Coordinates of C-alpha atoms and ligand atoms in Angstrom, one line a residue:
M196 CA 85.6 179.4 129.5
S197 CA 86.1 180.3 125.7
A198 CA 88.5 177.1 123.6
T199 CA 91.0 179.4 122.2
P200 CA 93.4 182.7 122.9
D201 CA 92.0 185.5 121.3
T202 CA 94.0 185.6 118.2
D203 CA 92.9 189.0 116.4
P204 CA 95.8 191.8 115.7
A205 CA 94.0 194.4 115.9
H206 CA 94.2 193.4 120.2
T207 CA 97.7 192.1 120.3
N208 CA 99.9 195.0 119.2
T209 CA 99.7 197.3 122.1
A210 CA 100.9 196.4 125.8
G211 CA 97.2 198.3 127.4
A212 CA 94.7 195.7 124.5
M213 CA 97.2 192.6 126.0
I214 CA 96.5 193.6 129.7
D215 CA 92.8 193.9 129.6
R216 CA 92.7 191.0 127.1
L217 CA 94.4 189.1 129.8
S218 CA 92.9 189.7 132.8
A219 CA 89.5 189.6 131.5
Q220 CA 91.0 185.9 130.1
G221 CA 92.2 185.1 133.5
H222 CA 94.2 181.8 134.5
L223 CA 95.1 178.7 131.6
I224 CA 93.7 175.8 133.0
G225 CA 93.7 173.0 130.5
D226 CA 91.4 173.8 127.4
G227 CA 90.4 177.1 127.9
W228 CA 90.7 180.3 129.9
S229 CA 88.9 181.0 133.6
A230 CA 89.0 184.1 136.0
G231 CA 87.9 182.1 139.0
D232 CA 88.8 184.9 141.8
S233 CA 88.2 182.1 144.9
G234 CA 91.8 183.7 146.0
G235 CA 90.4 187.6 145.9
R236 CA 91.1 190.1 143.3
Y237 CA 94.5 192.7 143.0
E238 CA 94.5 196.1 141.1
H239 CA 97.3 196.4 139.1
H240 CA 99.2 199.4 138.8
D241 CA 100.5 201.0 136.3
P242 CA 104.5 201.1 138.0
A243 CA 105.3 203.0 136.3
T244 CA 102.1 206.3 136.4
G245 CA 100.5 205.0 139.3
R246 CA 97.2 204.2 137.0
V247 CA 95.3 201.3 138.4
Q248 CA 95.5 199.6 135.5
A249 CA 93.9 196.4 135.9
S250 CA 91.7 193.3 138.1
V251 CA 93.9 191.0 138.8
A252 CA 91.7 187.3 139.2
L253 CA 93.7 185.7 142.1
G254 CA 93.3 181.9 141.9
G255 CA 92.8 179.8 145.4
A256 CA 92.4 176.0 145.7
T257 CA 89.2 175.8 143.7
E258 CA 91.5 177.1 140.2
V259 CA 95.0 174.9 141.2
T260 CA 93.6 172.0 141.9
A261 CA 91.2 172.5 139.0
A262 CA 95.1 172.9 136.8
V263 CA 96.4 170.1 138.2
D264 CA 93.4 168.2 137.5
A265 CA 93.8 169.3 133.5
A266 CA 97.7 168.4 134.1
V267 CA 97.6 164.9 135.3
A268 CA 94.5 164.3 132.4
A269 CA 97.4 165.5 129.7
G270 CA 100.4 163.7 130.8
P271 CA 100.1 160.4 129.5
A272 CA 99.3 161.9 126.0
W273 CA 102.1 163.8 126.3
R274 CA 104.9 161.1 127.6
A275 CA 103.4 159.3 124.7
M276 CA 104.3 161.6 122.0
P277 CA 106.8 161.7 119.0
L278 CA 109.9 162.9 120.3
E279 CA 110.0 165.2 116.9
D280 CA 106.7 166.4 117.8
R281 CA 107.5 167.7 121.4
A282 CA 110.4 169.3 120.2
E283 CA 108.7 171.4 117.2
I284 CA 106.0 172.6 119.2
L285 CA 108.7 173.8 121.4
H286 CA 110.7 175.0 118.3
R287 CA 107.7 177.0 117.7
L288 CA 107.1 177.8 120.6
A289 CA 110.9 180.0 120.7
D290 CA 110.1 181.1 117.3
L291 CA 106.7 183.4 118.9
L292 CA 108.1 184.4 121.3
V293 CA 111.3 186.1 119.2
A294 CA 108.5 187.2 116.9
N295 CA 106.3 188.8 119.6
D296 CA 109.4 189.9 121.7
P297 CA 108.7 193.7 121.1
D298 CA 105.4 193.7 122.1
S299 CA 106.4 191.7 125.4
A300 CA 109.2 193.9 126.1
L301 CA 106.2 196.6 126.5
L302 CA 104.2 194.3 128.4
N303 CA 106.4 193.3 130.6
A304 CA 107.0 197.5 130.6
R305 CA 104.0 198.1 132.2
D306 CA 103.9 194.0 133.6
N307 CA 106.9 195.5 136.8
G308 CA 108.3 198.6 135.3
T309 CA 111.6 196.6 133.4
P310 CA 112.7 199.3 130.5
I311 CA 112.4 197.4 126.8
S312 CA 115.9 198.8 127.0
A313 CA 117.3 197.2 129.8
M314 CA 115.4 193.2 128.6
R315 CA 114.0 192.0 125.9
P316 CA 111.4 188.4 128.0
G317 CA 110.4 187.4 124.8
R318 CA 114.0 186.3 122.8
Y319 CA 115.7 185.5 126.8
A320 CA 112.6 183.0 127.7
A321 CA 112.0 181.9 124.0
S322 CA 116.7 181.2 124.2
W323 CA 115.9 178.7 126.8
V324 CA 112.8 177.0 125.3
R325 CA 115.0 176.7 122.1
Y326 CA 117.8 175.6 124.3
Y327 CA 115.6 172.1 126.0
A328 CA 113.7 171.9 122.7
G329 CA 117.4 170.3 121.4
W330 CA 117.8 168.2 124.7
V331 CA 114.0 166.4 124.0
D332 CA 115.9 163.8 122.7
K333 CA 118.7 163.5 124.6
I334 CA 117.7 162.7 127.3
E335 CA 119.7 159.1 128.1
G336 CA 119.7 155.9 130.1
H337 CA 122.5 153.7 131.3
V338 CA 123.4 150.1 131.7
V339 CA 124.9 149.0 135.3
P340 CA 127.6 146.2 134.2
T341 CA 126.2 143.4 136.4
S342 CA 127.5 139.7 135.6
S343 CA 123.6 138.4 136.9
G344 CA 121.0 139.9 134.6
L345 CA 120.5 143.5 132.3
D346 CA 120.8 146.8 134.8
Y347 CA 119.3 149.4 133.3
V348 CA 118.9 152.9 134.3
M349 CA 116.0 154.9 132.9
P350 CA 115.3 158.9 133.3
E351 CA 111.2 159.2 133.6
P352 CA 109.2 163.2 134.1
Y353 CA 108.1 163.7 137.2
G354 CA 104.3 163.4 136.5
V355 CA 103.1 167.7 137.4
I356 CA 105.5 169.7 137.8
G357 CA 104.6 172.8 140.0
A358 CA 106.6 176.5 139.1
I359 CA 106.6 179.3 141.4
V360 CA 108.0 181.7 139.3
P361 CA 108.7 185.3 140.6
W362 CA 107.9 189.0 139.8
N363 CA 110.9 190.8 138.3
G364 CA 111.0 188.0 135.5
P365 CA 107.9 186.7 134.2
M366 CA 108.3 185.6 131.2
M367 CA 112.2 184.4 131.3
G368 CA 111.1 182.0 134.9
M369 CA 108.7 180.5 132.6
G370 CA 111.4 180.0 130.5
Q371 CA 113.3 178.7 132.9
K372 CA 111.5 176.5 134.3
V373 CA 108.6 175.5 131.8
A374 CA 110.6 174.3 129.0
P375 CA 112.9 171.9 130.4
A376 CA 110.3 170.6 132.7
L377 CA 108.0 170.2 129.1
A378 CA 111.4 168.9 127.6
A379 CA 111.7 166.5 130.4
G380 CA 107.7 165.1 129.6
N381 CA 106.2 166.3 132.3
T382 CA 103.1 168.6 132.6
V383 CA 103.5 171.4 134.3
V384 CA 100.5 174.0 136.3
A385 CA 102.6 178.0 137.3
K386 CA 102.0 180.0 139.7
P387 CA 103.0 183.5 138.8
P388 CA 102.9 186.3 141.0
E389 CA 99.6 188.4 141.4
I390 CA 102.0 191.3 141.5
A391 CA 102.9 190.8 137.5
P392 CA 101.1 187.9 135.9
F393 CA 100.3 189.1 132.4
G394 CA 104.5 187.8 130.7
A395 CA 103.7 184.3 132.6
L396 CA 99.9 184.7 131.0
R397 CA 101.3 185.8 127.7
F398 CA 103.8 183.0 127.6
A399 CA 100.9 180.7 128.1
E400 CA 99.1 182.3 124.6
L401 CA 102.1 182.2 122.7
A402 CA 101.9 178.0 123.6
L403 CA 98.6 177.4 122.4
E404 CA 99.3 178.9 119.5
A405 CA 102.7 177.3 119.0
G406 CA 100.1 173.7 119.7
L407 CA 100.9 173.1 122.8
P408 CA 98.2 170.2 123.6
P409 CA 95.5 171.9 126.6
G410 CA 96.5 170.5 129.8
V411 CA 100.1 170.0 129.5
L412 CA 100.8 173.6 130.4
N413 CA 98.4 175.9 132.9
V414 CA 98.8 179.2 134.5
V415 CA 97.2 180.0 137.4
T416 CA 97.6 183.7 138.5
G417 CA 97.4 184.0 142.2
G418 CA 99.5 185.4 145.7
A419 CA 99.9 183.3 149.0
E420 CA 96.8 180.9 149.0
A421 CA 97.9 179.9 145.5
G422 CA 101.6 178.5 145.7
Q423 CA 100.4 176.5 149.3
A424 CA 97.5 174.9 146.7
L425 CA 100.4 173.7 144.4
V426 CA 102.5 172.7 146.7
R427 CA 100.1 170.6 149.1
D428 CA 98.3 168.9 146.6
P429 CA 100.1 165.5 146.5
R430 CA 99.1 164.6 142.9
V431 CA 102.4 167.4 142.2
G432 CA 105.4 165.8 142.1
K433 CA 108.1 168.5 142.4
V434 CA 107.6 172.1 142.8
S435 CA 110.1 174.5 141.2
F436 CA 110.0 177.8 143.3
T437 CA 111.8 181.3 143.1
G438 CA 111.0 183.3 145.0
G439 CA 112.5 184.3 148.6
H440 CA 113.8 182.7 151.2
V441 CA 111.6 183.6 154.2
T442 CA 108.5 182.6 151.5
A443 CA 111.1 179.3 150.6
R444 CA 110.8 178.4 154.2
A445 CA 106.5 178.1 154.2
V446 CA 107.3 176.9 150.9
M447 CA 109.1 173.3 152.5
I448 CA 106.7 173.3 155.5
A449 CA 104.2 172.9 153.2
A450 CA 105.8 170.3 150.9
A451 CA 106.9 168.4 154.5
A452 CA 103.1 166.9 154.1
T453 CA 103.4 165.3 151.3
L454 CA 107.8 164.5 151.5
K455 CA 107.6 166.8 147.8
P456 CA 111.0 167.6 146.5
L457 CA 111.7 170.9 146.5
A458 CA 114.2 173.1 143.5
L459 CA 114.4 176.7 145.4
E460 CA 116.1 179.9 143.8
L461 CA 116.0 182.1 146.1
G462 CA 117.8 185.6 147.0
G463 CA 120.6 187.2 147.5
K464 CA 123.8 190.2 148.6
S465 CA 126.2 189.5 145.7
A466 CA 129.3 191.4 146.8
N467 CA 131.4 192.6 144.6
I468 CA 135.9 193.3 144.7
V469 CA 137.3 196.1 143.2
F470 CA 141.1 194.9 143.2
P471 CA 143.6 198.3 142.8
D472 CA 144.8 196.4 139.6
A473 CA 141.3 196.4 138.0
D474 CA 139.8 198.4 135.7
L475 CA 138.3 201.7 137.7
D476 CA 135.9 202.6 134.9
T477 CA 134.5 199.6 133.8
A478 CA 134.5 198.3 137.6
A479 CA 132.8 201.1 138.3
M480 CA 130.3 201.5 135.2
L481 CA 129.6 198.1 135.7
A482 CA 129.7 198.3 139.7
V483 CA 126.5 201.1 139.6
L484 CA 124.4 199.1 135.9
L485 CA 124.6 195.9 137.8
G486 CA 124.4 196.9 141.5
V487 CA 121.9 200.1 140.9
G488 CA 120.0 200.6 137.6
L489 CA 119.4 196.5 136.3
L490 CA 115.5 196.3 137.0
S491 CA 115.9 198.9 139.7
G492 CA 118.2 196.4 141.6
Q493 CA 115.8 193.9 141.5
G494 CA 117.1 191.2 140.1
C495 CA 118.4 188.2 142.9
A496 CA 122.2 187.9 141.4
L497 CA 123.0 191.4 141.1
P498 CA 126.5 193.0 142.6
T499 CA 125.1 194.8 146.0
R500 CA 127.6 194.8 148.5
L501 CA 131.3 196.5 146.6
Y502 CA 134.3 196.1 148.0
V503 CA 137.0 198.8 146.8
H504 CA 140.4 198.6 148.3
D505 CA 141.6 201.3 150.4
D506 CA 144.1 202.4 147.6
V507 CA 141.5 203.1 145.6
Y508 CA 138.7 203.7 147.3
D509 CA 138.0 207.3 147.0
E510 CA 139.2 207.6 142.5
T511 CA 136.2 204.1 142.8
V512 CA 133.4 206.3 144.4
E513 CA 134.1 209.8 142.5
R514 CA 133.6 207.6 139.8
L515 CA 130.4 205.2 141.1
I516 CA 129.1 209.0 141.8
A517 CA 129.0 210.0 138.0
Q518 CA 127.5 206.7 137.2
A519 CA 124.6 207.2 139.1
A520 CA 124.5 210.6 138.2
A521 CA 124.2 209.3 134.6
L522 CA 121.9 206.9 134.3
S523 CA 119.0 207.6 132.2
V524 CA 115.7 207.0 134.3
G525 CA 112.7 207.3 133.1
D526 CA 109.3 205.7 131.4
P527 CA 109.8 202.5 131.3
S528 CA 108.5 202.0 127.7
D529 CA 111.3 204.6 126.1
P530 CA 113.6 203.2 124.7
V531 CA 116.5 205.8 126.6
S532 CA 114.9 204.5 129.8
F533 CA 117.7 202.3 131.6
M534 CA 116.6 202.7 134.8
G535 CA 112.6 202.8 135.6
P536 CA 110.3 202.7 138.6
V537 CA 110.4 199.1 141.2
V538 CA 107.1 197.3 141.6
N539 CA 104.5 198.5 143.4
N540 CA 104.0 201.3 145.5
S541 CA 104.8 199.1 148.5
A542 CA 108.1 198.3 147.6
C543 CA 108.9 201.7 146.8
T544 CA 107.8 202.3 150.7
R545 CA 109.8 199.8 151.5
I546 CA 112.9 200.3 150.3
L547 CA 112.3 203.8 151.3
G548 CA 111.9 202.7 154.9
V549 CA 115.2 200.7 154.7
I550 CA 117.6 203.8 153.5
E551 CA 115.9 205.7 155.6
R552 CA 116.9 203.2 158.2
A553 CA 120.3 202.8 157.0
K554 CA 120.4 206.2 157.8
A555 CA 119.2 206.8 161.6
E556 CA 121.4 203.4 162.3
R557 CA 124.4 205.8 160.7
S558 CA 125.3 202.1 158.4
G559 CA 126.7 204.5 155.6
T560 CA 127.2 207.6 154.5
L561 CA 124.7 208.8 152.1
L562 CA 126.9 209.9 148.7
A563 CA 123.8 210.1 146.3
G564 CA 120.2 209.6 145.9
G565 CA 117.7 208.3 148.7
E566 CA 115.0 209.3 148.0
R567 CA 111.6 209.1 145.5
L568 CA 111.8 210.9 142.7
G569 CA 109.4 213.8 142.1
G570 CA 108.6 216.0 138.5
S571 CA 107.4 214.4 136.5
L572 CA 108.0 211.2 138.0
A573 CA 106.2 211.7 140.9
E574 CA 102.9 209.8 139.9
G575 CA 105.2 206.8 139.2
Y576 CA 107.6 204.5 141.5
F577 CA 110.6 206.0 141.4
V578 CA 112.9 205.3 143.7
A579 CA 116.9 207.3 142.5
P580 CA 119.5 205.5 142.1
T581 CA 121.0 205.8 146.2
I582 CA 124.7 204.9 146.8
F583 CA 125.9 204.2 150.7
G584 CA 129.6 204.7 151.5
D585 CA 131.6 203.3 154.1
V586 CA 129.2 200.9 154.7
V587 CA 129.9 198.6 158.2
H588 CA 130.3 195.5 157.5
G589 CA 127.5 193.5 159.0
S590 CA 124.9 196.0 159.5
D591 CA 120.8 195.2 158.0
L592 CA 122.5 197.5 155.0
A593 CA 125.6 195.7 153.7
A594 CA 123.7 191.9 155.3
N595 CA 120.5 191.9 153.7
E596 CA 118.7 192.1 149.9
V597 CA 117.2 195.8 149.9
F598 CA 115.7 194.8 146.9
G599 CA 115.5 197.7 145.3
P600 CA 118.7 200.8 142.9
V601 CA 120.4 200.5 146.6
L602 CA 124.5 200.1 146.6
S603 CA 126.8 199.7 149.4
V604 CA 129.6 200.3 149.5
L605 CA 132.7 199.4 151.9
R606 CA 136.4 199.3 152.1
F607 CA 139.2 196.7 152.5
R608 CA 143.0 195.7 152.8
D609 CA 144.1 192.8 151.7
E610 CA 142.5 189.5 149.8
D611 CA 142.2 186.7 152.7
E612 CA 140.1 189.8 154.8
V613 CA 137.8 190.4 151.8
I614 CA 137.2 186.9 150.7
A615 CA 136.1 186.9 154.8
K616 CA 134.0 189.3 154.5
A617 CA 132.5 188.3 151.5
N618 CA 131.7 184.6 152.7
D619 CA 130.5 186.4 156.0
S620 CA 126.8 186.3 154.6
N621 CA 123.9 183.7 154.9
F622 CA 123.7 183.7 151.5
G623 CA 125.7 182.6 148.2
L624 CA 123.8 183.7 144.8
G625 CA 126.6 185.2 142.6
A626 CA 130.0 186.9 143.4
Y627 CA 131.8 189.2 141.0
L628 CA 135.8 190.7 141.0
H629 CA 137.5 193.3 139.4
T630 CA 140.9 192.5 138.3
R631 CA 144.1 192.9 136.1
D632 CA 146.2 189.4 137.5
I633 CA 144.8 185.8 136.2
G634 CA 146.2 184.1 138.8
R635 CA 144.1 186.2 141.7
A636 CA 140.4 185.9 139.8
H637 CA 141.5 182.6 139.8
R638 CA 142.3 182.3 143.8
V639 CA 139.9 184.4 144.5
A640 CA 136.6 182.7 142.6
N641 CA 137.9 179.2 144.6
R642 CA 137.1 180.9 147.7
L643 CA 134.2 182.3 147.0
E644 CA 130.8 180.6 148.5
A645 CA 128.8 181.4 145.9
G646 CA 126.8 179.5 142.9
M647 CA 128.3 181.8 140.2
V648 CA 131.3 184.2 140.0
I649 CA 131.7 186.9 137.7
I650 CA 135.0 188.3 136.5
N651 CA 135.7 191.5 134.7
G652 CA 132.0 191.9 133.6
M653 CA 128.2 191.3 133.9
P654 CA 126.7 187.5 134.1
G655 CA 126.8 185.4 130.3
M656 CA 123.3 184.3 131.4
S657 CA 123.2 181.1 128.5
P658 CA 120.8 178.7 129.4
G659 CA 123.7 175.9 129.3
A660 CA 125.5 177.2 132.6
P661 CA 123.9 176.3 135.7
F662 CA 121.9 179.0 137.9
G663 CA 121.4 179.4 141.7
G664 CA 122.8 179.6 144.8
Y665 CA 125.0 178.1 148.4
K666 CA 123.6 178.5 151.4
Q667 CA 120.6 179.7 151.8
S668 CA 120.3 181.0 148.2
G669 CA 118.4 177.8 147.8
F670 CA 118.9 174.3 146.3
G671 CA 118.8 173.2 142.8
R672 CA 120.0 174.3 139.0
E673 CA 118.9 175.9 136.1
G674 CA 120.4 175.8 132.5
G675 CA 122.8 172.9 131.1
R676 CA 122.1 169.1 132.1
W677 CA 121.8 170.5 135.5
G678 CA 118.1 172.2 134.9
I679 CA 116.7 169.2 133.0
E680 CA 117.6 166.4 136.1
E681 CA 116.0 168.5 137.8
F682 CA 112.6 167.3 136.4
L683 CA 114.2 163.9 136.1
Q684 CA 113.8 160.9 138.7
Q685 CA 115.7 157.6 137.9
K686 CA 114.4 154.3 137.5
N687 CA 116.8 151.3 138.0
V688 CA 115.1 148.3 136.1
F689 CA 116.4 144.5 136.7
I690 CA 115.8 141.3 134.5
A691 CA 117.8 138.6 136.4
G692 CA 119.6 135.8 134.4
T693 CA 119.2 137.9 130.6
Ligands
NAD345 P1 108.3 186.1 146.9 O1 108.8 184.9 148.3 O2 107.4 187.2 148.0 O3 107.0 185.0 146.5 C1 107.5 184.2 145.5 C2 106.4 183.2 144.9 O4 106.1 182.8 145.9 C3 105.1 184.7 144.2 O5 104.6 183.9 143.1 C4 104.6 184.4 145.7 O6 103.1 184.3 145.1 C5 104.5 182.9 146.3 N1 104.4 183.0 147.7 C6 104.1 183.8 148.6 N2 104.0 183.3 149.6 C7 103.6 182.5 149.4 C8 103.8 181.1 150.2 N3 103.3 181.0 151.6 N4 104.2 179.6 149.4 C9 103.9 179.4 148.3 N5 103.8 180.5 147.5 C10 104.1 182.3 148.1 O7 109.0 187.0 146.4 P2 108.9 188.0 145.8 O8 109.3 188.9 146.4 O9 107.9 187.2 144.3 O10 110.7 187.6 144.3 C11 111.6 188.5 144.9 C12 113.0 187.5 145.6 O11 112.9 186.5 144.8 C13 113.5 188.2 146.0 O12 114.2 187.2 147.2 C14 115.2 187.4 145.3 O13 116.8 188.1 144.8 C15 114.1 186.4 144.5 N6 114.2 185.7 143.1 C16 115.8 184.9 142.9 C17 115.9 184.2 141.2 C18 116.5 183.0 141.0 O14 116.1 182.8 140.3 N7 117.7 182.7 142.4 C19 114.9 184.8 140.6 C20 114.6 185.9 140.9 C21 114.0 186.4 142.4

């Protein structure tokens, strides 16, 4: 174990050197790094080239227990720290995330294939850390009116928070979960996924550099075994989980053993409605940029189910095909690429399987893409921007998350019909609509069953706004006062006769 991270500038500036260092260091547990692999090892491939670039140590119960020990031990001092000092550490972390953002973007490109032009993970995470640094001295209690004494309510941290973050935005996920948990006075054990662990480990290095005391943030990389150990540990007060709904069920079952509270940020199949009065150029451009290109479709709230009014269907589809052809697909480390590879070989195979099934089941007409890209991209995990038109409502393609660059386009004739179809889903994370009619915009937004409705544009992603799902897209919210309340419990104190 080494007590401090390697901050030699010669070692920190390239993504390859960071991956070498972070994979050799392993988990951050208490005051040091450890490469314990009781959960096995994961061979990490560069998604753009398919080349093996690291062997990642997978933690299991041994590493998670040690991390929870460290988080428990660090709790009292972190909670007792003067609030201005706690806030200052978080502000310093935000500054470091911004200063290192260009390197973090390149690291992210190698971690999960996200192009540097599409995502600035350091800047994004910093915006959350800074926002919640501002909350540290604004968590207020309440006095309950009574004539028989003094009755007050104090928000208190849970103690240790378990944070299970997804692979499509590991550094972002750390900002969204870790910042509010720490601001509220909790300590944290975070578990990034094995398939993209480096952004979260880099976040932890920067947190130490910012002066976060040892044990306040621990990071154990691993898969299901580490996730289960974290959820089952009775000393973990609450778990905030981001991932798929099937895994979420396993998390709920594990949490039942200790009746542990959960916040679940899950997936979706967000509807996007184009009314006949919409600006079709903008609607088609955003439908493809967000529904196909951004993160190669690997985003929880991306609009992947596009409903287009019959009157403008053909002209919209023409624009969609042109936009898909114009998408710049390539090396995610190259600033000209907007769309990169999918995260790994198994995701690539799975997505191509969904496309083949949709063709075989005649779920829709293939309008663009549908295959793996070859030529100079053949070694990487690149799926062509894919669009299916006239998709059958209720088909697997229309109903379920593909988590790849595959857009389903469906027709509709009137407002009631499209609202019913949009809401006919097990999920309710995001919903989008395009119209120039302000009355219709409000009316439809009110009736859509989703945690977020975006009108004529793209999500604002402000750390002050609540983000989370309806139905099987989960429960709990990240962002704003809702996000910090997830990490606080309320204690009522009554002093009789005062
Ligand atoms: P996943 O469900 O496979 O894994 C999520 C996390 O859970 C990973 O860290 C994984 O290692 C861990 N895990 C796996 N099995 C576990 C188990 N049995 N017990 C405990 N932990 C376990 O999801 P993924 O493939 O990493 O991410 C994709 C999914 O996440 C998609 O459905 C996507 O929509 C969703 N997502 C949601 C949001 C959101 O904020 N709502 C954000 C990003 C991704």
